[in-house]
CSV table of C-alpha atoms in Angstrom, one decimal:
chain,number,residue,atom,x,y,z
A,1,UNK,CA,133.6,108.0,89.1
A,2,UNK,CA,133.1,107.4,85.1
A,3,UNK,CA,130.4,106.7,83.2
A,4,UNK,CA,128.6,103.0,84.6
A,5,UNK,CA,128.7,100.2,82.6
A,6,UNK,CA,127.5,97.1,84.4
A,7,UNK,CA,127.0,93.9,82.9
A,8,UNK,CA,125.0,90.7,83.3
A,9,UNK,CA,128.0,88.7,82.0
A,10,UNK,CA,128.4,85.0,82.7
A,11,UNK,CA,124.8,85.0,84.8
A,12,UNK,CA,123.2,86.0,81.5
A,13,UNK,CA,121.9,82.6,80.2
A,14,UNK,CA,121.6,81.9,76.5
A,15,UNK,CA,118.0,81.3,77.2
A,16,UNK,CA,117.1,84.8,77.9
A,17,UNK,CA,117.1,84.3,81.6
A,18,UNK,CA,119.4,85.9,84.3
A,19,UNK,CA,121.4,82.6,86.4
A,20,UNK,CA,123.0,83.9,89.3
A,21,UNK,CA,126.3,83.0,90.2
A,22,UNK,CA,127.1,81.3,93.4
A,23,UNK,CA,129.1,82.7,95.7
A,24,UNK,CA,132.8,81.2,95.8
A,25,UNK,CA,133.7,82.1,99.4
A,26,UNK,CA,131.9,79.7,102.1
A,27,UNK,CA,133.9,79.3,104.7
A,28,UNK,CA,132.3,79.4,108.3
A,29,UNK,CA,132.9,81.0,111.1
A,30,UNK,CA,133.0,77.9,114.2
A,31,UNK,CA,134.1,76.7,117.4
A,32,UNK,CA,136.3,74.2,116.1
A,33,UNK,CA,137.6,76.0,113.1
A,34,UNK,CA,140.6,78.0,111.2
A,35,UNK,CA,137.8,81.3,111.6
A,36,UNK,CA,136.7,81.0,115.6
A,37,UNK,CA,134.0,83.6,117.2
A,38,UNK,CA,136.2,86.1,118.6
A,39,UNK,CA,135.1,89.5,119.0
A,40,UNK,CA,137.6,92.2,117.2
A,41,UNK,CA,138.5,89.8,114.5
A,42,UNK,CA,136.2,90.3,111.7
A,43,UNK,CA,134.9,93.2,109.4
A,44,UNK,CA,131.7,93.5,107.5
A,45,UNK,CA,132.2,95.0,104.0
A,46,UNK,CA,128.6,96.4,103.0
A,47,UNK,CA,126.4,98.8,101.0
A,48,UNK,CA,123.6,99.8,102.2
A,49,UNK,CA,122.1,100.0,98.8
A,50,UNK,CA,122.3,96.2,98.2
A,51,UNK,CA,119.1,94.1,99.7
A,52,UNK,CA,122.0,90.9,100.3
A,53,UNK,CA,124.2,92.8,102.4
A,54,UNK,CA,121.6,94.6,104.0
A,55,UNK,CA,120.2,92.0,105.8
A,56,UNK,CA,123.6,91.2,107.2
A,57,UNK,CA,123.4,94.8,108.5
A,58,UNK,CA,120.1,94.5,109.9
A,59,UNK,CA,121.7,91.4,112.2
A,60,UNK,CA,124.3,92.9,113.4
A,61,UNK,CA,122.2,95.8,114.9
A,62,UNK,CA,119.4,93.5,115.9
A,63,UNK,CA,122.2,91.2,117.8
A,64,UNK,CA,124.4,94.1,119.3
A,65,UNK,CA,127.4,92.9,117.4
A,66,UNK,CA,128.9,96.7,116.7
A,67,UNK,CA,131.7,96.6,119.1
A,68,UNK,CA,132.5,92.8,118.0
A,69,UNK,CA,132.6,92.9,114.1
A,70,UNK,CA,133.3,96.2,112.3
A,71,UNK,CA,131.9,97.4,109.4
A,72,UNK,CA,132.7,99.8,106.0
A,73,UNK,CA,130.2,100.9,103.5
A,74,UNK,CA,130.9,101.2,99.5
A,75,UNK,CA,129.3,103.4,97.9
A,76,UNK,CA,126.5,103.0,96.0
A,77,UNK,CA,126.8,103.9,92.7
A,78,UNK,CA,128.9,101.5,90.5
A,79,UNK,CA,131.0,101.8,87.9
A,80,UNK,CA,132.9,99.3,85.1
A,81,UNK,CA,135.3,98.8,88.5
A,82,UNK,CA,132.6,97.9,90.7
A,83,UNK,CA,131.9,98.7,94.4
A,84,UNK,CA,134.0,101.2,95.8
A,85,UNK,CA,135.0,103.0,98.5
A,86,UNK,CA,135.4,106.6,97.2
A,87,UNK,CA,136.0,108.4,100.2
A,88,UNK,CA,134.0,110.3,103.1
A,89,UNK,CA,131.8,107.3,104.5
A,90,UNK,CA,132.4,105.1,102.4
A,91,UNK,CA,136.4,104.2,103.6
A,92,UNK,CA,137.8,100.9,104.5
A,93,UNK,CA,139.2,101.4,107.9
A,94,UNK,CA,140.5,98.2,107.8
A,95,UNK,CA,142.9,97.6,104.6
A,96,UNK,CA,142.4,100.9,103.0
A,97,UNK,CA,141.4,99.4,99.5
A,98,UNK,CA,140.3,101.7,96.9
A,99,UNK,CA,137.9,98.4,95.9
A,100,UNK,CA,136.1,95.9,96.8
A,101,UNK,CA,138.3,93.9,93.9
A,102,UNK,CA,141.2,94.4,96.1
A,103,UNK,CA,139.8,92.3,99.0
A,104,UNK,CA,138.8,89.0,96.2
A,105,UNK,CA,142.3,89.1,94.7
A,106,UNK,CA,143.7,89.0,97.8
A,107,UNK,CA,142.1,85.7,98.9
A,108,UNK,CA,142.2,84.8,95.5
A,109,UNK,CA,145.0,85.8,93.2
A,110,UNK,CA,142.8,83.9,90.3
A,111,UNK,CA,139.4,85.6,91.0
A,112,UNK,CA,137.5,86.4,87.7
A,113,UNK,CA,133.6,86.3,88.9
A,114,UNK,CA,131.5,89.2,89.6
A,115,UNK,CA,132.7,91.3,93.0
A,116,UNK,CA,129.7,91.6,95.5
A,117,UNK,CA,128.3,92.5,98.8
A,118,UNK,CA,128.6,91.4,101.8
A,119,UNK,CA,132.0,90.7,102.4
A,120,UNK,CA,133.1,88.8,106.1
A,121,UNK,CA,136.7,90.1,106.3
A,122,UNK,CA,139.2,87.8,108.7
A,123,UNK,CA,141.6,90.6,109.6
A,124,UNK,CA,143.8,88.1,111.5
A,125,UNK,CA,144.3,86.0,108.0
A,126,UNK,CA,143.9,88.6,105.6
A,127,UNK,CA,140.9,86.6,103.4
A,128,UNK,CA,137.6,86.9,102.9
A,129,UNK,CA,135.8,84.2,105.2
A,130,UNK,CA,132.2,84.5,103.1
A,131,UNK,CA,130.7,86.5,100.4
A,132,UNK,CA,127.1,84.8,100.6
A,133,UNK,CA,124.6,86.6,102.8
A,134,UNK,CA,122.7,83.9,103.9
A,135,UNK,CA,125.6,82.0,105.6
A,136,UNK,CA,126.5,85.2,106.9
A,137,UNK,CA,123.0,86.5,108.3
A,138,UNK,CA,123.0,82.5,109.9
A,139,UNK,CA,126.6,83.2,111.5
A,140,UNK,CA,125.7,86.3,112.4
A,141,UNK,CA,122.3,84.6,114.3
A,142,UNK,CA,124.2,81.9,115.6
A,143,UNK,CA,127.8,81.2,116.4
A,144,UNK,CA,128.6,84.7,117.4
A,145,UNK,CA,125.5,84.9,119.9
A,146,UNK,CA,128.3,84.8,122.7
A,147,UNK,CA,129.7,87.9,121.6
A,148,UNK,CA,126.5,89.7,121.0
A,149,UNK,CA,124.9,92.5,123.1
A,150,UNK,CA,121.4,91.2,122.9
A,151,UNK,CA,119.8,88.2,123.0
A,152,UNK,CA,117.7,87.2,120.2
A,153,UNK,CA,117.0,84.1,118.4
A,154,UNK,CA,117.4,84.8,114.3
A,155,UNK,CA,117.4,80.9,114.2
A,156,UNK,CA,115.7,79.2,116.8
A,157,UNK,CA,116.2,75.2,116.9
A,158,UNK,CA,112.5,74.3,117.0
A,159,UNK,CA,111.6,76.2,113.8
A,160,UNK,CA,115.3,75.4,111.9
A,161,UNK,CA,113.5,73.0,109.2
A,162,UNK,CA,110.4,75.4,108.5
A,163,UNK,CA,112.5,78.2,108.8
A,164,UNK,CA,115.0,76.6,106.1
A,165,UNK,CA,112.4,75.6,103.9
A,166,UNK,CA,110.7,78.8,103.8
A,167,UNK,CA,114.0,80.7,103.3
A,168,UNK,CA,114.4,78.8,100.1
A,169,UNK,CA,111.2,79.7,98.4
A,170,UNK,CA,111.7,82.9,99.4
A,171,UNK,CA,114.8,82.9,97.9
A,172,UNK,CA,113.6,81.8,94.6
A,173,UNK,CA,110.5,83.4,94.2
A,174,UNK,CA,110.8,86.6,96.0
A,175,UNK,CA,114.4,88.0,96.4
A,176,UNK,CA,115.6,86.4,93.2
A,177,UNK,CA,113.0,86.9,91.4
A,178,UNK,CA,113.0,90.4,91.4
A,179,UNK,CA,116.2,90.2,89.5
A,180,UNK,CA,115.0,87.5,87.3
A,181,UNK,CA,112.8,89.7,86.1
A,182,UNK,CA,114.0,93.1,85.9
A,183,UNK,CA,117.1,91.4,84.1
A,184,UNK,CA,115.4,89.3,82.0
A,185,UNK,CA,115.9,89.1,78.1
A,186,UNK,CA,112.5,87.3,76.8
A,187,UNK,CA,109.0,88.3,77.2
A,188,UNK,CA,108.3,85.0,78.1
A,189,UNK,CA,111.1,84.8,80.6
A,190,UNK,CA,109.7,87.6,81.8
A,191,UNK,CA,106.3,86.9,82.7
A,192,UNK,CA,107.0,83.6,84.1
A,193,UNK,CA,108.9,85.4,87.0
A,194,UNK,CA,106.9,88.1,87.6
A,195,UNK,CA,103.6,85.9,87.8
A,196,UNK,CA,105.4,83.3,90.0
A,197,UNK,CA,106.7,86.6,92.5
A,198,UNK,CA,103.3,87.6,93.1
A,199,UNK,CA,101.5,84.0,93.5
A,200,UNK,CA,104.8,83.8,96.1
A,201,UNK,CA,103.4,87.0,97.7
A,202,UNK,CA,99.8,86.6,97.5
A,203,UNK,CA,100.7,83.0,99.7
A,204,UNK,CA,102.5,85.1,102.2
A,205,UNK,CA,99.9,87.7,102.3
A,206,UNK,CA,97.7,85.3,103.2
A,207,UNK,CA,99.9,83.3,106.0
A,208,UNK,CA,100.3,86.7,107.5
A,209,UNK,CA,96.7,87.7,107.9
A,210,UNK,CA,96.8,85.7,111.7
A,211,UNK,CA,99.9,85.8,112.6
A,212,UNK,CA,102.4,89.2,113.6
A,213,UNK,CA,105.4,87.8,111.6
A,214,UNK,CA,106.1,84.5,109.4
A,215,UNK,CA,106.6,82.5,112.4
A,216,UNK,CA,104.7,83.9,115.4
A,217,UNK,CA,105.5,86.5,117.6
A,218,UNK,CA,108.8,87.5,116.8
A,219,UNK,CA,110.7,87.7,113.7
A,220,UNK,CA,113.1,85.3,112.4
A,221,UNK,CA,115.9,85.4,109.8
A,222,UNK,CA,113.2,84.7,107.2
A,223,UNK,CA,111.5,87.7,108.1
A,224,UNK,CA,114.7,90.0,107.1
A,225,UNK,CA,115.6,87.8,104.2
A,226,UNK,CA,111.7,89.0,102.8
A,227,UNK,CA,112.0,92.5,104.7
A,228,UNK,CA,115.1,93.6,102.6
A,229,UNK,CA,113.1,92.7,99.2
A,230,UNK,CA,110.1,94.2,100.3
A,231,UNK,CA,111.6,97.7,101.5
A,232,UNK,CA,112.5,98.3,98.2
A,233,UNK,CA,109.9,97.0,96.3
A,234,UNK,CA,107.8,100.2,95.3
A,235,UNK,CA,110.6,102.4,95.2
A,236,UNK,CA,112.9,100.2,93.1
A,237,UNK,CA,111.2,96.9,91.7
A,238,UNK,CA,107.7,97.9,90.9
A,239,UNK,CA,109.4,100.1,88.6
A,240,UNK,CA,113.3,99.3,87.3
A,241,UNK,CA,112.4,95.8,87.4
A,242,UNK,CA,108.6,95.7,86.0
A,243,UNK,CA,107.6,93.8,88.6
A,244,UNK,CA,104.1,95.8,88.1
A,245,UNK,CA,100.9,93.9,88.7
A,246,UNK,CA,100.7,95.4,92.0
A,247,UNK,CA,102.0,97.5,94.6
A,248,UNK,CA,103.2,96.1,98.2
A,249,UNK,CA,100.9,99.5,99.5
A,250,UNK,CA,97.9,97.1,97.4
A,251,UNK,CA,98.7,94.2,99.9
A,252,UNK,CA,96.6,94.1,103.6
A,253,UNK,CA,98.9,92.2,104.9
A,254,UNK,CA,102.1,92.3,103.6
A,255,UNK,CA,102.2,96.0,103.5
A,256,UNK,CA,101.6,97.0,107.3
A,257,UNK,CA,104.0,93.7,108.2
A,258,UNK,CA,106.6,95.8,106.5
A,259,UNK,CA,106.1,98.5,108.3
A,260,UNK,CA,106.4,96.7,111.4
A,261,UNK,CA,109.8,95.0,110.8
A,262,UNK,CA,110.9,98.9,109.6
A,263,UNK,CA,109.6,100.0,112.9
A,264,UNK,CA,111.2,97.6,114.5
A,265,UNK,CA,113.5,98.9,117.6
A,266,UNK,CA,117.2,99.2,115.5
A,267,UNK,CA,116.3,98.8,112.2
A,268,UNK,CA,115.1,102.0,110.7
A,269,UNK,CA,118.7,103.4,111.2
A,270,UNK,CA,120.0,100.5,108.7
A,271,UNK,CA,117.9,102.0,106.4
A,272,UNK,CA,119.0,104.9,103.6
A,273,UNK,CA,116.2,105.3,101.1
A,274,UNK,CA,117.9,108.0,99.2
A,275,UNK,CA,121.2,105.4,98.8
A,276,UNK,CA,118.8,102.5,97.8
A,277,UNK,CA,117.4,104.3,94.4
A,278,UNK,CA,120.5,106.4,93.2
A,279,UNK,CA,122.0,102.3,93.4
A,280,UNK,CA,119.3,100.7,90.6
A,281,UNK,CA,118.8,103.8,88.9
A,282,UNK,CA,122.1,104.7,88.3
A,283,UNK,CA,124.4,101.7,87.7
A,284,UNK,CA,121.7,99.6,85.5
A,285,UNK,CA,121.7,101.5,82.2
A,286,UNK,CA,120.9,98.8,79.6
A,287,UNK,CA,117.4,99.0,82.3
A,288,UNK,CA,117.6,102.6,83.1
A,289,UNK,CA,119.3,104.3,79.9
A,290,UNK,CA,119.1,108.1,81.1
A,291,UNK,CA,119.6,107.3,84.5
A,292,UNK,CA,117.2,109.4,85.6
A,293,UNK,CA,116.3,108.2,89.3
A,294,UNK,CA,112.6,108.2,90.6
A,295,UNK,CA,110.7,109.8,92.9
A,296,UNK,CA,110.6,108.3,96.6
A,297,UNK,CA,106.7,106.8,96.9
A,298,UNK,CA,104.6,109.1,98.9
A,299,UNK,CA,103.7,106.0,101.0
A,300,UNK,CA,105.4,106.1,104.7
A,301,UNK,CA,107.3,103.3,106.3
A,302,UNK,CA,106.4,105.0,109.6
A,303,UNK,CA,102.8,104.7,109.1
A,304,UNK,CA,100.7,102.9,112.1
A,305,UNK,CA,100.7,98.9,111.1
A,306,UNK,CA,98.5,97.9,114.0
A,307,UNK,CA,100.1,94.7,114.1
A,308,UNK,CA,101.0,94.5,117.8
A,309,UNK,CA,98.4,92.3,118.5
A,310,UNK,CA,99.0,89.5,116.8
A,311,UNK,CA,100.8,86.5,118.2
């Protein structure tokens, strides 16, 4: 692949900040729509690299969805073309595009946004059904629950309002923020985020010191929405993103609850270190100008967290 060249683009704002864009393919997958639940139909497009579409991995391994939705992984490393599949494991079984591009233009001829992960692929209609992760990781937890394997609850109905709420501050001040940071153009910009990502996680260090995960016993979507920002935080976002008051190892909390949702039974296998850094590293250069890629922390997800008896 040549040389990367990524680019902030529209979602730079003229006020130094980064804005991201929305995603312009929501359709859902329902009962009593054009995209029913039926197993066979529909194909994940992921990286494995990307915290978004990881999560949407995560659920379909937790749920036992592998022999009801398929999936293809892109490889990490981007270039001016964006996410491709270049070959070995990274191959779309489906279509056979060479990129990611291929499968926006052919929903929508017109398509001139940033390309990104995940991708729900309707193989029956030959469109893109979603491109937001959160609607995904929901359809995922919900509508296709007949189809799954194993019966969870991502989204149970007595915790749906809390659950929602929380996902949203989350959202802003934790998984978005690392990026509002890291590709931020003003010192003041800056700071805002970063001290407004840590006040976010001293809150949830805090709600976690009685409690096993953010809602009880078991973990929720919200749990892998945080989880996906958290695994990469020391590695990636600590450092790329100066996002450096402190380290999630600093936190006694937060830090062995991340080791218990990488311990949990599944997800470790979702997980590729190794894929996660060349990612940031390599394709950011106005961050990460020699591309040099960092060390893996010495710190070990697979560490004791002493969490199991919590409720």
């Amino acid at each position: 692949m040549s040389s990367t060249t990524f680019s902030l683009g529209r979602e730079a704002a003229d006020d130094g900040s980064f804005r991201r864009q929305e995603s312009q393919f929501r359709r859902w997958v329902a009962n009593d729509s054009e995209f029913p639940p039926e197993a066979g139909r529909y194909h994940l497009y992921v990286a494995r690299a990307c915290p978004w579409a990881h999560r949407t991995i995560i659920a379909r391994r937790l749920m036992g969805l592998e022999d009801a939705i398929g999936l293809s992984f892109l490889d990490p490393v981007r270039d001016e073309r964006g996410w491709a599949f270049t070959g070995g494991e990274y191959v779309d079984s489906i279509n056979g595009f060479a990129f990611l591009s291929e499968a926006y233009l052919a929903t929508d001829p017109a398509y001139d946004a940033r390309v990104s992960v995940p991708v729900l692929w309707d193989k029956e209609s030959g469109v893109i059904v979603s491109n937001e992760s959160a609607d995904i990781l929901r359809m995922l937890g919900t509508v296709f629950g007949p189809l799954a394997s194993h019966a969870i609850e991502l989204y149970p109905e007595r915790l749906r309002a809390e659950i929602d709420a929380l996902n949203h501050r989350i959202y802003d001040n934790v998984n978005n923020a690392v990026y509002k940071a890291g590709f931020s153009r003003r010192q003041d910009v800056y700071e805002r985020e970063v001290l407004g990502l840590f006040e976010m996680f001293d809150e949830l260090d805090d709600r976690l010191a009685d409690r096993r995960f953010l809602f009880g016993a078991n973990p929720v979507e919200t749990d892998w929405r945080l989880f996906t920002t958290l695994l990469r935080f020391d590695a990636v976002y600590q450092i790329h993103f100066k996002c450096s008051l402190r380290k999630l190892i600093e936190y006694e909390h937060l830090w062995p609850y991340a080791r218990d949702l990488y311990q949990w039974p599944g997800v470790a296998t979702t997980v590729d270190f190794d894929e996660i850094r060349r990612h940031y590293y390599l394709t950011h250069p106005m961050i990460n100008p020699s591309r040099l890629v960092a060390l893996a922390p010495a710190a070990s997800f697979d560490a004791p967290h002493g969490r199991e008896s919590l409720g």
